[in-house]
Tab-separated table of C-alpha atoms in Angstrom:
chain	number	residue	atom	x	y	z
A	1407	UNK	CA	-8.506	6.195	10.468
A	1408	UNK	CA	-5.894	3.758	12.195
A	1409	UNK	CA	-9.168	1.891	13.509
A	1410	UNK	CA	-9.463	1.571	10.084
A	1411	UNK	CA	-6.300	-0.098	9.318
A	1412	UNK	CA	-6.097	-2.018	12.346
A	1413	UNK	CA	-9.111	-3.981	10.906
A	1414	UNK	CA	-7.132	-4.900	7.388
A	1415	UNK	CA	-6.924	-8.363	6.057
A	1416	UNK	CA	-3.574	-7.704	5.331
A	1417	UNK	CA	-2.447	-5.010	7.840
A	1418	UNK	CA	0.238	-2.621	7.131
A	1419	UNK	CA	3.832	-3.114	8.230
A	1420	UNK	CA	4.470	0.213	9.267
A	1421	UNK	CA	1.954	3.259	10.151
A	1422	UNK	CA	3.409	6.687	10.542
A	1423	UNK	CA	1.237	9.238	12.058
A	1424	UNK	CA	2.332	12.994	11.975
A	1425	UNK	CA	0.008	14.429	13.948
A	1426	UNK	CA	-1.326	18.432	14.431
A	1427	UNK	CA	-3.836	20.151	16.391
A	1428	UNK	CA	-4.704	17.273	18.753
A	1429	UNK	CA	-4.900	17.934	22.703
A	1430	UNK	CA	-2.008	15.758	25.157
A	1431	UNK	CA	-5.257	13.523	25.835
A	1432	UNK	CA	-6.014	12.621	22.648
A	1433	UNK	CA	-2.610	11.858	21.874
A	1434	UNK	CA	-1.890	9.536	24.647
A	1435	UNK	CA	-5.058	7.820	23.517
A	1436	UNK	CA	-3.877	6.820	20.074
A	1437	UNK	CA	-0.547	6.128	21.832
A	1438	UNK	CA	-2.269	3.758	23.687
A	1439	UNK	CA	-4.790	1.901	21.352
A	1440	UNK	CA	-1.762	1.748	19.049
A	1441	UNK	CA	1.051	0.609	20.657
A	1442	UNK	CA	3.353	-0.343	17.427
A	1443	UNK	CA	2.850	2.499	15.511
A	1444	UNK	CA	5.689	5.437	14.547
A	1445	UNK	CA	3.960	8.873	15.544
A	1446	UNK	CA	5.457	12.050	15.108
A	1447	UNK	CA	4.324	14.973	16.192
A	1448	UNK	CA	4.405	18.259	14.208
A	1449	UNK	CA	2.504	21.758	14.452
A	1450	UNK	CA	-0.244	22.225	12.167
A	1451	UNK	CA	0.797	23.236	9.140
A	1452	UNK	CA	-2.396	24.740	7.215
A	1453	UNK	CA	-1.676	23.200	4.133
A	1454	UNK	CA	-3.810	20.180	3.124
A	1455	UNK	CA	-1.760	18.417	4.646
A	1456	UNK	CA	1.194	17.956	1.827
A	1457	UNK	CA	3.573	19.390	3.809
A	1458	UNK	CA	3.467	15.965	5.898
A	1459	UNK	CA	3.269	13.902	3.302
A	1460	UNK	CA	6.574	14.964	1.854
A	1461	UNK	CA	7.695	14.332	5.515
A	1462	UNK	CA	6.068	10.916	5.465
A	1463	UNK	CA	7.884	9.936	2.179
A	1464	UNK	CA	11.111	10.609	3.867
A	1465	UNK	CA	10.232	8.852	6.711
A	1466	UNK	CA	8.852	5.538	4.989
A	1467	UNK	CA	11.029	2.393	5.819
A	1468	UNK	CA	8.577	0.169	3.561
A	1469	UNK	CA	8.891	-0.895	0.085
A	1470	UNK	CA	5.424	0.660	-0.800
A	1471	UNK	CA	3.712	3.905	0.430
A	1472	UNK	CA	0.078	5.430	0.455
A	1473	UNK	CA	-1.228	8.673	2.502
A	1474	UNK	CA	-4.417	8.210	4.527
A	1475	UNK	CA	-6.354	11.447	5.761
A	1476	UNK	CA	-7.965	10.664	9.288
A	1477	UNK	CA	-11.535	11.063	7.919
A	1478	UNK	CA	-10.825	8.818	5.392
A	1479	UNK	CA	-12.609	5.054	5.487
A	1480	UNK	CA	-10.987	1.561	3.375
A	1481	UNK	CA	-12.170	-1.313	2.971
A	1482	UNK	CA	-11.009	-4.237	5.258
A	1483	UNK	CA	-9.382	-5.659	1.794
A	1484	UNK	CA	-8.028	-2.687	0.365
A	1485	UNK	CA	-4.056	-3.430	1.596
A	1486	UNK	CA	-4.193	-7.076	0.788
A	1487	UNK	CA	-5.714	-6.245	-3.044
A	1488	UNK	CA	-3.390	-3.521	-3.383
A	1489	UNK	CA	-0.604	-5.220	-2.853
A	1490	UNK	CA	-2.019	-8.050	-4.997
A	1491	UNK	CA	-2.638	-5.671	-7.890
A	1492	UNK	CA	1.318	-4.562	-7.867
A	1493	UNK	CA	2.809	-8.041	-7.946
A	1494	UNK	CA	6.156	-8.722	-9.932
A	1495	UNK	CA	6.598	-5.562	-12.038
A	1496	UNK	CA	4.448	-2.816	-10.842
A	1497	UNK	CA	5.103	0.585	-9.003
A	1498	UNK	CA	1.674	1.826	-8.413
A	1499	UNK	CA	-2.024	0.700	-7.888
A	1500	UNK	CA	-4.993	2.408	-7.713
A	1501	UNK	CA	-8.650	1.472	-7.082
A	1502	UNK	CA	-12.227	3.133	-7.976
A	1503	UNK	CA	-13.101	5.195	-4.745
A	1504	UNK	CA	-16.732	6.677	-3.857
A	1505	UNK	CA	-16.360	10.150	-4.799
A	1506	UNK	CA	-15.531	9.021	-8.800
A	1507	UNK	CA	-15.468	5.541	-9.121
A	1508	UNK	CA	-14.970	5.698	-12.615
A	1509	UNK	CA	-11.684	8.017	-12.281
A	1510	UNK	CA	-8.504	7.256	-13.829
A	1511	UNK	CA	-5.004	8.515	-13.064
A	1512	UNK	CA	-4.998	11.949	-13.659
A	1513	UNK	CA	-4.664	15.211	-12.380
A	1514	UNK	CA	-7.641	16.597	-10.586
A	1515	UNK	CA	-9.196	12.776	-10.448
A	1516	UNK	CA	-6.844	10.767	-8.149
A	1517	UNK	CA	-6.512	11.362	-4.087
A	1518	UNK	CA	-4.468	10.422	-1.897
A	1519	UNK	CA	-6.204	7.232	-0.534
A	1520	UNK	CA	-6.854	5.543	-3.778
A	1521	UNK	CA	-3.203	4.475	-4.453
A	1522	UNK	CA	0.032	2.677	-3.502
A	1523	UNK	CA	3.612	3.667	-4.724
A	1524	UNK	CA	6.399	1.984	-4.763
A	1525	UNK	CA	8.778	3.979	-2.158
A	1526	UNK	CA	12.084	4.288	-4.213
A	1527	UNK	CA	9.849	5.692	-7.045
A	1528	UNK	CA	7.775	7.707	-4.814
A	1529	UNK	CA	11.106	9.391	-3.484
A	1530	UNK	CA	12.302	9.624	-6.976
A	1531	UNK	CA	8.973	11.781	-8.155
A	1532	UNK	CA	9.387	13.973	-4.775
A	1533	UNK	CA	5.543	15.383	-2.977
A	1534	UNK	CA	6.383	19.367	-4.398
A	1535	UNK	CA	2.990	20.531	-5.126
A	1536	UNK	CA	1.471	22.686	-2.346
A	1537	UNK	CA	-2.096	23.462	-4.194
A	1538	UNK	CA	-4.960	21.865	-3.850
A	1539	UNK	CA	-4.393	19.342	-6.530
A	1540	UNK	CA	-1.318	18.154	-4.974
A	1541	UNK	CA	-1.962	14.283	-4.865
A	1542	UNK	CA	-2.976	14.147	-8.544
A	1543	UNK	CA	0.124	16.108	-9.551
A	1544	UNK	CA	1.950	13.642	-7.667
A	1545	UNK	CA	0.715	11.064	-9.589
A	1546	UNK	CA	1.792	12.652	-12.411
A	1547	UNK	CA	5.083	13.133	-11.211
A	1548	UNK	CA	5.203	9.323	-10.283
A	1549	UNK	CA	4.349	8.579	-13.706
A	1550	UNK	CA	6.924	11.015	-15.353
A	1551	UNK	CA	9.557	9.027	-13.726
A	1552	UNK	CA	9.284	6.179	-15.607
A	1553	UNK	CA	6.109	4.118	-13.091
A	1554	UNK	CA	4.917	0.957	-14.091
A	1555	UNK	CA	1.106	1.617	-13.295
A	1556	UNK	CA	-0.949	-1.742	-12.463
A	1557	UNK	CA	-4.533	-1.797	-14.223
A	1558	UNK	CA	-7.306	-0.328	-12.107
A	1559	UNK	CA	-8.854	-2.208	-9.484
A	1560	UNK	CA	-12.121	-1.418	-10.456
A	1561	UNK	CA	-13.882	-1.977	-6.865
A	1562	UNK	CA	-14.136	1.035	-4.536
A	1563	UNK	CA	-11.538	0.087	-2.055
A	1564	UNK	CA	-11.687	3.894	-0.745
A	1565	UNK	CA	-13.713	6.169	0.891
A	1566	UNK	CA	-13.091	9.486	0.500
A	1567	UNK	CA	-14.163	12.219	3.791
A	1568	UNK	CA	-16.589	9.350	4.961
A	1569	UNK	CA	-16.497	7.786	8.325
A	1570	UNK	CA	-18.403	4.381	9.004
């Protein structure tokens, strides 16, 4: 995943990685191939992983958030045209992904890697939901709070459980 992101037309300004379940080796590794990046270490958690997303909201320094899952893949444009797609005016965007291109902002149809939030809202909406669902409740929460939602990007910027 941060291989992934290191590759980015636009590359992130900050990368937190809350890591669980990897050996000392492995960890130095990463520490290593990515020098600038925030890691914190935490003890796996069992939970899809929500758990640490609520901790990476809190932890966020940037003026837009999105969660990446390490088997996840992007495309070497997906930062740059998200952040394109929110412009003056817009909390959120959200692109077509491979496992339903043609889904739209809703519960059960949005994941994790096919968005960007604004931070402030993203704080506002809280990550509560601890069921499987949890990223498209989110969204739903991030809408109830009063989001300005940017129209789709219809490519697939996101690849969902799919390494290159």
């Amino acid at each position: 995943m941060l291989g992934n992101l290191r590759y980015q037309t636009r590359p992130p300004d900050e990368v937190i990685v809350l890591l669980s379940g990897l050996k000392p080796h492995e960890v130095a590794t990463l520490r290593e191939d990515f020098p600038d990046v925030t890691f914190h270490e935490r003890g796996d958690r069992q939970d899809w992983g929500h758990e640490k997303r609520a901790e990476g909201l809190e932890l966020a320094t940037g003026d837009f958030i999105g969660f990446f899952n390490d088997d996840d893949s992007y495309s070497i444009d997906y930062l740059e045209m998200m952040l394109a797609a929110v412009g003056e005016g817009y909390d959120v965007a959200y692109c077509a992904w491979n496992s339903i291109p043609d889904c739209e902002f809703r519960t059960h149809s949005s994941t994790s890697g096919n968005w960007i939030v604004r931070t402030s809202i993203a704080r506002a909406a809280g990550y509560r939901s601890r069921h499987y669902a949890a990223d498209g409740d989110f969204i739903e929460d991030v809408k109830s709070v009063g989001a300005m939602v940017a129209p789709k990007i219809e490519d697939i910027l996101y690849f969902h459980n799919y390494q290159p």
